[in-house]
Tab-separated table of C-alpha atoms in Angstrom:
chain	number	residue	atom	x	y	z
A	1	MET	CA	-8.873	-7.129	4.307
A	2	ALA	CA	-11.721	-4.262	2.898
A	3	VAL	CA	-14.853	-6.779	4.076
A	4	THR	CA	-13.530	-7.235	7.596
A	5	GLY	CA	-12.781	-3.416	7.752
A	6	ALA	CA	-16.067	-2.115	6.432
A	7	VAL	CA	-17.413	-4.172	9.289
A	8	LEU	CA	-15.794	-2.621	11.623
A	9	VAL	CA	-16.082	0.718	10.473
A	10	LEU	CA	-19.698	0.444	10.572
A	11	TYR	CA	-19.648	-0.479	13.723
A	12	LEU	CA	-17.912	2.028	15.280
A	13	VAL	CA	-20.494	4.280	13.447
A	14	ALA	CA	-22.729	2.690	15.827
A	15	HIS	CA	-20.464	2.817	18.795
A	16	VAL	CA	-19.428	6.626	18.228
A	17	VAL	CA	-23.560	7.410	18.437
A	18	GLY	CA	-24.005	5.280	21.674
A	19	ASN	CA	-20.844	7.200	23.580
A	20	LEU	CA	-22.375	10.458	22.707
A	21	LYS	CA	-25.770	9.420	25.052
A	22	ILE	CA	-23.359	10.192	27.898
A	23	PHE	CA	-24.372	14.119	26.956
A	24	TYR	CA	-27.523	13.552	28.108
A	25	GLY	CA	-26.953	12.669	31.520
A	26	ALA	CA	-26.463	9.616	33.650
A	27	GLU	CA	-29.745	8.016	33.001
A	28	ALA	CA	-29.620	7.859	29.588
A	29	PHE	CA	-26.675	6.597	29.327
A	30	ASN	CA	-27.638	3.667	31.490
A	31	ASP	CA	-31.022	3.183	29.926
A	32	TYR	CA	-28.976	2.586	26.925
A	33	ALA	CA	-26.301	0.138	27.859
A	34	HIS	CA	-29.386	-1.524	29.314
A	35	TRP	CA	-31.454	-1.666	26.183
A	36	LEU	CA	-28.603	-3.036	24.435
A	37	ARG	CA	-28.621	-6.079	26.299
A	38	HIS	CA	-32.402	-5.992	26.227
A	39	VAL	CA	-33.235	-5.330	22.353
A	40	GLY	CA	-35.422	-7.664	20.225
A	41	GLU	CA	-37.106	-9.074	24.042
A	42	PRO	CA	-38.970	-10.867	24.491
A	43	ALA	CA	-39.046	-12.557	20.670
A	44	VAL	CA	-35.214	-13.280	21.418
A	45	PRO	CA	-33.995	-14.078	24.815
A	46	ALA	CA	-31.978	-11.305	26.822
A	47	ARG	CA	-28.549	-10.388	24.967
A	48	THR	CA	-29.399	-12.379	21.442
A	49	VAL	CA	-28.278	-9.402	19.458
A	50	LEU	CA	-25.629	-8.147	21.393
A	51	THR	CA	-24.161	-11.732	21.381
A	52	LEU	CA	-24.634	-11.795	17.396
A	53	VAL	CA	-22.972	-8.305	17.186
A	54	GLU	CA	-20.178	-9.609	19.402
A	55	VAL	CA	-19.561	-12.696	17.402
A	56	VAL	CA	-19.646	-10.719	13.852
A	57	LEU	CA	-16.884	-8.639	15.403
A	58	ALA	CA	-15.082	-10.881	17.078
A	59	VAL	CA	-14.729	-12.981	13.770
A	60	SER	CA	-13.886	-9.995	11.760
A	61	VAL	CA	-11.613	-8.514	13.680
A	62	ILE	CA	-9.554	-12.113	13.413
A	63	LEU	CA	-9.904	-12.257	9.860
A	64	HIS	CA	-8.455	-8.567	9.782
A	65	MET	CA	-5.556	-9.421	11.870
A	66	TRP	CA	-5.068	-12.968	9.534
A	67	SER	CA	-5.207	-11.057	6.398
A	68	ALA	CA	-2.742	-8.097	7.512
A	69	VAL	CA	-0.348	-10.988	8.888
A	70	THR	CA	-0.807	-12.855	5.273
A	71	LEU	CA	-0.209	-9.384	3.611
A	72	THR	CA	3.213	-8.667	5.780
A	73	ARG	CA	4.730	-12.277	5.532
A	74	ARG	CA	4.532	-12.567	1.324
A	75	ALA	CA	6.103	-8.453	1.442
A	76	SER	CA	8.826	-9.968	3.525
A	77	LYS	CA	9.161	-12.830	1.586
A	78	ALA	CA	8.217	-11.101	-1.981
A	79	ARG	CA	11.603	-8.582	-0.685
A	80	PRO	CA	14.340	-10.588	0.956
A	81	VAL	CA	17.149	-8.453	0.025
A	82	LYS	CA	16.658	-4.927	1.057
A	83	TYR	CA	17.740	-1.797	-0.207
A	84	ALA	CA	21.090	0.134	1.217
A	85	ALA	CA	19.707	3.676	0.479
A	86	ARG	CA	16.990	4.717	2.742
A	87	ARG	CA	13.950	3.892	0.792
A	88	LYS	CA	12.115	7.696	0.354
A	89	THR	CA	8.530	7.548	-0.135
A	90	GLN	CA	7.760	8.760	-3.468
A	91	ALA	CA	3.622	8.284	-2.943
A	92	SER	CA	2.057	11.073	-0.809
A	93	GLY	CA	0.587	10.524	2.269
A	94	TYR	CA	1.890	9.843	5.944
A	95	ALA	CA	-0.936	7.776	7.345
A	96	VAL	CA	-0.333	4.318	4.810
A	97	HIS	CA	2.576	3.297	6.376
A	98	THR	CA	1.145	3.366	9.878
A	99	MET	CA	-1.048	0.729	8.991
A	100	ARG	CA	1.048	-2.356	9.989
A	101	TYR	CA	1.747	-0.729	13.543
A	102	GLY	CA	-1.060	1.452	13.879
A	103	GLY	CA	-3.153	-1.372	13.591
A	104	VAL	CA	-1.100	-3.015	16.684
A	105	VAL	CA	-1.266	0.005	18.678
A	106	ILE	CA	-5.306	-0.407	17.910
A	107	LEU	CA	-5.092	-4.148	18.817
A	108	LEU	CA	-2.828	-3.729	22.466
A	109	PHE	CA	-5.701	-0.635	22.531
A	110	ILE	CA	-8.960	-2.993	21.974
A	111	ILE	CA	-7.626	-5.207	24.800
A	112	TRP	CA	-7.041	-2.670	27.414
A	113	HIS	CA	-11.032	-0.982	26.513
A	114	LEU	CA	-12.159	-4.404	26.928
A	115	LEU	CA	-10.747	-5.142	30.261
A	116	ASP	CA	-11.331	-1.470	31.248
A	117	LEU	CA	-14.801	-0.564	30.369
A	118	THR	CA	-16.674	-4.493	29.250
A	119	PHE	CA	-15.340	-6.459	31.770
A	120	ALA	CA	-14.481	-3.646	34.141
A	121	THR	CA	-11.678	-5.850	35.488
A	122	VAL	CA	-9.100	-2.709	35.518
A	123	ASN	CA	-12.266	-0.178	36.417
A	124	PRO	CA	-12.056	1.285	39.541
A	125	ALA	CA	-15.934	1.321	39.418
A	126	GLY	CA	-15.194	-2.433	39.008
A	127	PRO	CA	-17.433	-5.399	37.650
A	128	ALA	CA	-20.458	-4.399	39.507
A	129	GLY	CA	-20.278	-0.263	38.728
A	130	LEU	CA	-22.936	1.401	36.441
A	131	PRO	CA	-21.818	2.010	32.849
A	132	TYR	CA	-21.874	5.414	33.642
A	133	ASP	CA	-19.480	5.453	36.957
A	134	ARG	CA	-17.424	3.205	35.312
A	135	LEU	CA	-16.671	5.820	33.021
A	136	VAL	CA	-16.322	8.362	34.911
A	137	GLN	CA	-14.010	7.067	37.609
A	138	GLY	CA	-11.831	5.481	34.502
A	139	PHE	CA	-11.304	8.618	33.222
A	140	ALA	CA	-11.041	10.341	36.245
A	141	PRO	CA	-8.395	13.887	36.052
A	142	GLU	CA	-6.073	11.506	38.268
A	143	ARG	CA	-5.909	8.559	35.156
A	144	TRP	CA	-4.461	10.799	33.224
A	145	PRO	CA	-2.152	8.128	31.662
A	146	VAL	CA	-5.262	5.908	30.708
A	147	THR	CA	-6.724	9.002	29.134
A	148	LEU	CA	-3.676	9.821	27.421
A	149	PHE	CA	-3.310	6.452	25.936
A	150	TYR	CA	-6.736	6.301	24.501
A	151	VAL	CA	-6.183	9.581	22.519
A	152	VAL	CA	-2.928	7.800	21.186
A	153	ALA	CA	-4.843	4.869	20.352
A	154	LEU	CA	-7.626	7.110	18.825
A	155	VAL	CA	-5.145	9.082	16.802
A	156	MET	CA	-3.701	5.969	15.531
A	157	LEU	CA	-7.162	4.765	14.652
A	158	GLY	CA	-8.262	8.043	12.713
A	159	LEU	CA	-4.977	7.509	10.450
A	160	HIS	CA	-5.386	3.547	10.260
A	161	LEU	CA	-9.080	4.666	8.860
A	162	ARG	CA	-7.625	7.624	6.597
A	163	HIS	CA	-6.003	5.128	4.302
A	164	GLY	CA	-8.057	1.758	5.282
A	165	VAL	CA	-11.588	3.560	4.226
A	166	TRP	CA	-10.621	4.857	0.442
A	167	SER	CA	-8.647	1.996	0.265
A	168	ALA	CA	-11.364	-0.938	0.671
A	169	PHE	CA	-12.681	0.705	-2.403
A	170	GLN	CA	-9.723	0.194	-4.458
A	171	THR	CA	-9.458	-3.696	-2.857
A	172	LEU	CA	-13.013	-3.707	-3.987
A	173	GLY	CA	-12.799	-2.485	-7.560
A	174	LEU	CA	-15.364	-0.104	-6.540
A	175	ALA	CA	-13.101	2.924	-6.915
A	176	ASN	CA	-11.861	4.483	-10.489
A	177	GLY	CA	-9.801	7.415	-11.421
A	178	ARG	CA	-12.774	10.057	-11.046
A	179	SER	CA	-13.731	8.815	-7.476
A	180	TYR	CA	-10.366	8.778	-6.008
A	181	ARG	CA	-10.828	12.404	-4.869
A	182	PRO	CA	-14.432	12.282	-3.485
A	183	LEU	CA	-13.031	8.659	-1.401
A	184	LYS	CA	-9.636	10.479	0.026
A	185	ILE	CA	-11.956	13.385	0.981
A	186	VAL	CA	-14.987	10.720	2.772
A	187	ALA	CA	-11.740	8.936	4.359
A	188	VAL	CA	-11.095	12.330	6.153
A	189	GLY	CA	-14.216	13.095	7.211
A	190	LEU	CA	-15.091	9.933	8.635
A	191	SER	CA	-11.678	9.317	9.933
A	192	LEU	CA	-12.108	12.861	11.437
A	193	VAL	CA	-15.394	12.576	13.026
A	194	LEU	CA	-15.195	9.352	14.925
A	195	VAL	CA	-11.603	10.386	16.136
A	196	LEU	CA	-13.410	13.534	17.751
A	197	GLY	CA	-16.719	12.052	18.617
A	198	PHE	CA	-14.574	9.352	20.475
A	199	LEU	CA	-12.431	11.666	21.857
A	200	SER	CA	-15.140	13.643	23.092
A	201	VAL	CA	-16.111	11.767	26.080
A	202	PRO	CA	-12.661	10.738	28.048
A	203	VAL	CA	-11.770	14.333	27.508
A	204	ALA	CA	-15.207	15.814	28.961
A	205	ILE	CA	-14.456	13.668	31.703
A	206	ALA	CA	-10.906	14.367	31.983
A	207	ILE	CA	-11.755	18.109	32.648
A	208	GLY	CA	-14.346	17.815	34.292
A	209	VAL	CA	-17.340	18.431	31.817
A	210	ILE	CA	-19.186	14.926	32.901
A	211	LYS	CA	-18.630	14.052	36.368
B	1	MET	CA	31.010	16.981	-12.282
B	2	ASN	CA	32.477	14.248	-9.993
B	3	LEU	CA	30.972	11.961	-8.468
B	4	THR	CA	30.864	9.160	-5.941
B	5	LEU	CA	29.308	5.635	-6.703
B	6	LYS	CA	27.962	3.259	-4.670
B	7	VAL	CA	27.365	0.542	-6.943
B	8	TRP	CA	25.885	-3.311	-5.877
B	9	ARG	CA	28.698	-5.742	-7.380
B	10	GLN	CA	27.829	-9.440	-7.567
B	11	LYS	CA	29.728	-11.991	-10.077
B	12	THR	CA	26.795	-14.581	-10.142
B	13	PRO	CA	23.137	-15.055	-8.853
B	14	ASP	CA	24.672	-17.338	-5.890
B	15	ASP	CA	27.670	-14.495	-5.201
B	16	LYS	CA	26.593	-13.082	-2.307
B	17	GLY	CA	27.419	-9.400	-3.348
B	18	ARG	CA	28.248	-5.880	-2.351
B	19	MET	CA	28.687	-2.418	-2.248
B	20	VAL	CA	31.656	-0.988	-4.266
B	21	LYS	CA	32.689	2.551	-4.203
B	22	TYR	CA	33.837	4.747	-7.533
B	23	LEU	CA	35.226	8.170	-8.020
B	24	VAL	CA	33.834	9.288	-11.424
B	25	GLN	CA	35.368	12.583	-12.587
B	26	ASP	CA	34.324	14.871	-15.242
B	27	VAL	CA	30.990	13.931	-15.685
B	28	SER	CA	29.286	16.186	-18.514
B	29	PRO	CA	25.891	17.341	-17.339
B	30	ASP	CA	24.335	16.228	-20.860
B	31	MET	CA	25.459	13.110	-20.174
B	32	SER	CA	22.239	10.481	-19.600
B	33	PHE	CA	22.439	8.360	-16.262
B	34	LEU	CA	23.946	5.415	-18.433
B	35	GLU	CA	26.528	7.010	-20.334
B	36	MET	CA	27.740	7.880	-17.251
B	37	LEU	CA	27.970	4.565	-16.063
B	38	ASP	CA	29.317	3.782	-19.859
B	39	VAL	CA	32.356	6.034	-19.070
B	40	LEU	CA	33.169	4.442	-15.793
B	41	ASN	CA	32.869	1.110	-17.581
B	42	GLU	CA	35.591	1.986	-19.962
B	43	ARG	CA	38.056	2.808	-17.329
B	44	LEU	CA	37.166	-0.067	-15.848
B	45	ILE	CA	37.735	-2.497	-18.674
B	46	LEU	CA	41.249	-0.257	-18.848
B	47	GLU	CA	42.151	-1.074	-15.724
B	48	GLY	CA	41.549	-4.627	-16.323
B	49	ASP	CA	38.074	-4.753	-13.974
B	50	ASP	CA	35.282	-6.118	-14.452
B	51	PRO	CA	32.855	-3.656	-15.778
B	52	ILE	CA	29.489	-3.138	-13.695
B	53	ALA	CA	27.200	-4.740	-15.738
B	54	PHE	CA	23.464	-3.368	-16.956
B	55	ASP	CA	20.698	-3.939	-18.767
B	56	HIS	CA	19.360	-1.443	-21.333
B	57	ASP	CA	18.490	-1.410	-25.438
B	58	CYS	CA	16.845	1.470	-26.754
B	59	ARG	CA	18.130	3.958	-24.484
B	60	GLU	CA	14.682	6.170	-25.907
B	61	GLY	CA	12.865	5.439	-22.769
B	62	ILE	CA	10.245	3.320	-24.662
B	63	CYS	CA	11.722	-0.773	-24.063
B	64	GLY	CA	11.338	-1.280	-20.935
B	65	MET	CA	14.923	-2.784	-20.503
B	66	CYS	CA	16.710	-0.298	-18.418
B	67	GLY	CA	16.275	0.190	-14.602
B	68	MET	CA	18.048	0.904	-11.860
B	69	VAL	CA	17.137	1.922	-7.977
B	70	ILE	CA	18.888	4.943	-7.799
B	71	ASN	CA	19.567	6.563	-4.505
B	72	GLY	CA	16.448	4.408	-3.273
B	73	VAL	CA	13.966	5.562	-5.885
B	74	ALA	CA	13.154	3.269	-9.044
B	75	HIS	CA	14.674	5.092	-12.132
B	76	GLY	CA	15.530	7.882	-9.861
B	77	GLU	CA	13.772	10.735	-8.563
B	78	GLN	CA	12.438	12.436	-11.903
B	79	ARG	CA	9.120	11.859	-12.428
B	80	ALA	CA	7.914	9.662	-15.510
B	81	THR	CA	11.648	8.825	-16.757
B	82	THR	CA	13.516	5.639	-17.195
B	83	THR	CA	17.206	5.392	-15.908
B	84	CYS	CA	17.958	5.781	-19.578
B	85	GLN	CA	16.339	9.531	-20.095
B	86	LEU	CA	17.754	10.448	-16.774
B	87	HIS	CA	20.154	12.982	-16.990
B	88	MET	CA	23.123	13.929	-14.785
B	89	ARG	CA	22.171	17.922	-14.689
B	90	HIS	CA	19.540	16.472	-12.107
B	91	PHE	CA	22.846	15.872	-9.678
B	92	GLU	CA	24.555	17.943	-8.023
B	93	ASP	CA	28.374	17.978	-8.433
B	94	GLY	CA	30.204	16.073	-5.583
B	95	ALA	CA	26.935	14.186	-4.454
B	96	THR	CA	27.339	10.309	-3.560
B	97	VAL	CA	24.862	7.878	-5.548
B	98	THR	CA	23.477	5.132	-4.860
B	99	ILE	CA	22.493	2.621	-6.948
B	100	GLU	CA	21.099	-0.924	-6.600
B	101	PRO	CA	19.364	-3.500	-8.900
B	102	TRP	CA	15.590	-4.309	-8.358
B	103	ARG	CA	14.978	-6.296	-5.367
B	104	ALA	CA	12.246	-8.578	-5.222
B	105	ALA	CA	12.556	-12.342	-5.022
B	106	PRO	CA	11.034	-13.017	-8.132
B	107	PHE	CA	13.510	-10.892	-10.241
B	108	PRO	CA	16.926	-12.710	-9.085
B	109	VAL	CA	19.745	-11.022	-9.636
B	110	VAL	CA	21.613	-12.520	-12.626
B	111	LYS	CA	24.715	-10.120	-12.087
B	112	ASP	CA	25.418	-6.564	-10.827
B	113	LEU	CA	22.406	-4.264	-11.823
B	114	VAL	CA	20.751	-7.240	-13.926
B	115	VAL	CA	17.729	-9.184	-13.143
B	116	ASP	CA	15.961	-11.791	-14.387
B	117	ARG	CA	12.499	-10.292	-15.044
B	118	SER	CA	11.011	-14.029	-16.639
B	119	ALA	CA	8.083	-13.336	-14.061
B	120	PHE	CA	6.795	-11.114	-15.981
B	121	ASP	CA	6.795	-13.512	-19.264
B	122	ARG	CA	5.226	-15.607	-17.343
B	123	ILE	CA	2.191	-13.443	-16.296
B	124	ILE	CA	1.786	-12.408	-19.951
B	125	GLN	CA	1.913	-15.781	-21.373
B	126	ALA	CA	-0.881	-16.845	-18.648
B	127	GLY	CA	-3.387	-14.770	-20.446
B	128	GLY	CA	-2.213	-11.523	-21.213
B	129	PHE	CA	-2.708	-11.906	-25.013
B	130	VAL	CA	-5.907	-12.033	-27.423
B	131	SER	CA	-6.605	-15.437	-28.968
B	132	VAL	CA	-8.198	-14.211	-32.109
B	133	PRO	CA	-6.408	-14.168	-35.711
B	134	ALA	CA	-6.135	-10.462	-36.059
B	135	GLY	CA	-5.287	-10.537	-39.610
B	136	SER	CA	-4.580	-7.329	-41.327
B	137	ALA	CA	-5.703	-4.139	-39.630
B	138	PRO	CA	-9.082	-3.409	-39.874
B	139	ASP	CA	-10.357	0.033	-40.602
B	140	ALA	CA	-9.974	1.838	-37.728
B	141	HIS	CA	-13.858	2.583	-37.347
B	142	ALA	CA	-14.961	-1.156	-38.276
B	143	VAL	CA	-15.700	-1.316	-34.464
B	144	PRO	CA	-17.056	1.584	-32.558
B	145	VAL	CA	-14.645	2.051	-29.358
B	146	LYS	CA	-15.827	4.400	-26.713
B	147	LYS	CA	-13.065	7.583	-26.240
B	148	ASP	CA	-12.940	7.041	-22.528
B	149	ASP	CA	-12.429	3.452	-23.153
B	150	ALA	CA	-10.043	4.088	-25.533
B	151	ASP	CA	-7.814	6.631	-23.828
B	152	ALA	CA	-7.679	4.186	-20.581
B	153	ALA	CA	-6.529	1.279	-22.826
B	154	PHE	CA	-3.950	3.162	-24.552
B	155	ASP	CA	-3.046	4.495	-21.301
B	156	ALA	CA	-2.470	0.982	-19.989
B	157	ALA	CA	-1.030	-0.206	-23.225
B	158	THR	CA	2.052	2.509	-22.682
B	159	CYS	CA	3.249	-0.328	-20.121
B	160	ILE	CA	7.100	-1.537	-20.706
B	161	GLY	CA	7.245	-4.179	-18.730
B	162	CYS	CA	10.538	-2.484	-16.629
B	163	GLY	CA	9.588	-3.778	-13.155
B	164	ALA	CA	10.292	-0.244	-11.635
B	165	CYS	CA	6.391	-1.222	-9.910
B	166	VAL	CA	7.867	-4.219	-8.132
B	167	ALA	CA	11.181	-2.448	-7.107
B	168	ALA	CA	9.543	0.451	-5.351
B	169	CYS	CA	6.651	-1.038	-3.658
B	170	PRO	CA	7.126	-1.893	-0.265
B	171	ASN	CA	5.274	-5.095	-0.047
B	172	GLY	CA	7.011	-6.474	-3.544
B	173	SER	CA	3.425	-6.280	-5.696
B	174	ALA	CA	3.393	-6.410	-9.707
B	175	SER	CA	-0.274	-5.444	-9.001
B	176	LEU	CA	0.344	-2.410	-11.326
B	177	PHE	CA	1.997	-4.250	-14.587
B	178	THR	CA	-0.321	-6.992	-14.261
B	179	ALA	CA	-3.357	-4.185	-13.827
B	180	ALA	CA	-1.960	-2.522	-16.722
B	181	LYS	CA	-2.360	-5.346	-19.214
B	182	ILE	CA	-5.981	-6.886	-17.821
B	183	THR	CA	-6.948	-3.069	-18.616
B	184	HIS	CA	-5.360	-2.508	-21.563
B	185	LEU	CA	-6.814	-5.533	-23.551
B	186	GLY	CA	-10.469	-5.491	-20.847
B	187	LEU	CA	-11.769	-2.334	-22.262
B	188	LEU	CA	-11.052	-3.084	-25.945
B	189	PRO	CA	-13.785	-5.095	-28.274
B	190	GLN	CA	-11.035	-7.898	-28.947
B	191	GLY	CA	-10.175	-8.754	-25.376
B	192	GLN	CA	-14.004	-9.377	-24.230
B	193	PRO	CA	-14.294	-12.748	-25.219
B	194	GLU	CA	-11.168	-14.174	-22.889
B	195	ARG	CA	-11.683	-11.088	-19.847
B	196	ASP	CA	-12.339	-13.146	-17.208
B	197	SER	CA	-10.569	-15.938	-17.319
B	198	ARG	CA	-7.115	-13.738	-18.418
B	199	ALA	CA	-8.210	-11.843	-15.366
B	200	LYS	CA	-8.363	-14.845	-13.172
B	201	ALA	CA	-5.255	-16.676	-14.977
B	202	MET	CA	-2.215	-13.432	-14.966
B	203	VAL	CA	-3.827	-12.650	-11.090
B	204	ASP	CA	-3.146	-16.306	-10.158
B	205	GLN	CA	0.219	-16.683	-11.958
B	206	MET	CA	1.333	-13.365	-10.518
B	207	ASP	CA	0.818	-14.820	-7.042
B	208	LEU	CA	2.370	-18.064	-7.757
B	209	GLU	CA	5.297	-15.519	-8.749
B	210	GLY	CA	5.795	-15.125	-5.438
B	211	PHE	CA	4.961	-10.831	-5.395
B	212	GLY	CA	3.749	-9.672	-2.400
B	213	GLY	CA	0.327	-8.304	-2.151
B	214	CYS	CA	-1.338	-4.838	-3.305
B	215	THR	CA	-1.411	-2.728	0.258
B	216	ASN	CA	-2.727	0.625	-2.068
B	217	THR	CA	0.728	2.461	-1.036
B	218	GLY	CA	0.601	4.299	-4.627
B	219	GLU	CA	4.215	3.903	-4.671
B	220	CYS	CA	4.519	2.064	-8.055
B	221	THR	CA	2.815	4.419	-10.017
B	222	ALA	CA	4.910	7.086	-8.376
B	223	VAL	CA	7.780	5.752	-9.613
B	224	CYS	CA	6.293	4.408	-13.051
B	225	PRO	CA	7.751	5.918	-15.903
B	226	LYS	CA	4.848	5.639	-17.615
B	227	GLY	CA	2.262	7.385	-15.520
B	228	ILE	CA	0.589	4.254	-15.359
B	229	PRO	CA	-2.196	5.751	-12.950
B	230	LEU	CA	-3.630	3.573	-10.083
B	231	ASP	CA	-7.551	3.179	-10.971
B	232	THR	CA	-6.233	0.329	-13.312
B	233	ILE	CA	-5.164	-1.625	-10.189
B	234	ALA	CA	-9.260	-0.815	-9.547
B	235	GLN	CA	-9.770	-2.237	-12.914
B	236	MET	CA	-7.704	-5.851	-12.438
B	237	ASN	CA	-9.696	-6.274	-8.762
B	238	ARG	CA	-13.243	-5.153	-10.457
B	239	ASP	CA	-12.441	-8.193	-12.812
B	240	TYR	CA	-10.787	-10.420	-10.705
B	241	LEU	CA	-13.469	-10.223	-8.211
B	242	LYS	CA	-16.320	-10.465	-11.152
B	243	ALA	CA	-14.321	-13.826	-12.388
């Protein structure tokens, strides 16, 4: 959980930085998308770096889900008889209780997100459209349900990271009593920065700041 | 005070079990939770019923025998308190109180509220000890121990092995118990020679017993009557990964 989660968080940081290039205009964004496909040329063939990143991400996502499913199955095997009284949470924290269903929401979101903006099969601009046009047409005001789904999924992602980021340090034995507070502050800060960064693009398009 | 109790009754380990409702009258607010159950049991015996079986021993909050899930919370909602030290003044007159045993596959119910916690004994047998001839107590200053380490080891050593951590964990994990033992021995000089093998053996035994995995929810430390801190689990993970 912790190692694959860390890989995915590092990717998200790079992803959000790239997204924000849209605020520099269509050309800058399309050039950036072009650069991603040709980085390292001519030392390596086109798409080498991008394909490597895709493979690492796919493996991380699969192992992350495999760990989650294993933990969930072990948990239900460890408690075959449930409590009759409603279990009241005694620890603080809401985010921790969203990890499992939140993870499923995020998975559904990733599938839609790939179909929408990577393969563009469900995007109005279509596979032939330039990356900038796919974004602007995909989050156009009349496609508000799509934008809403992005907002919900990103909030779930924020909650997921709120627990996941500090939890990874705990799992890897890198945390101790003194570092819990700073780690949790970092977890909240990173979640907020990522969620707001990601949300800025679809919201900016939906309200017409970016056309 | 008058209370309505809903208690888990199960005759044998194989019995299906069910919740049974009891009315308990004239409960003194100064009674402990177990004394309140004693009063009910005396009445049940007089009426020819089978008394409710529950574990208890010292009734001073230090032996780790007692423990039940009260209104969905292990040892009740009073923090850092064993069931025997929980007093009836924390309940409202006329309240309905649900009482269940620890629920975990590695803790099978023996009868009513009594569960078999031998799984904990086997985790200890796997490595929760120091294999040196201890002899008589050495001089306190013969082997210097850093104050921070001594404090952390002592905090971990206060674990009484009651099993509330398992009962409260949404994953049914025994990580807090195992981590407390690993931290307690691993921070002291006497525990160093077997530090790696101990962490590995105890964690492997914990998994073998069928406890769930830790997802860092913190429910365990919140109900722990001894307030064992969550960083013992980080210490366990550190030692296990190193081993």
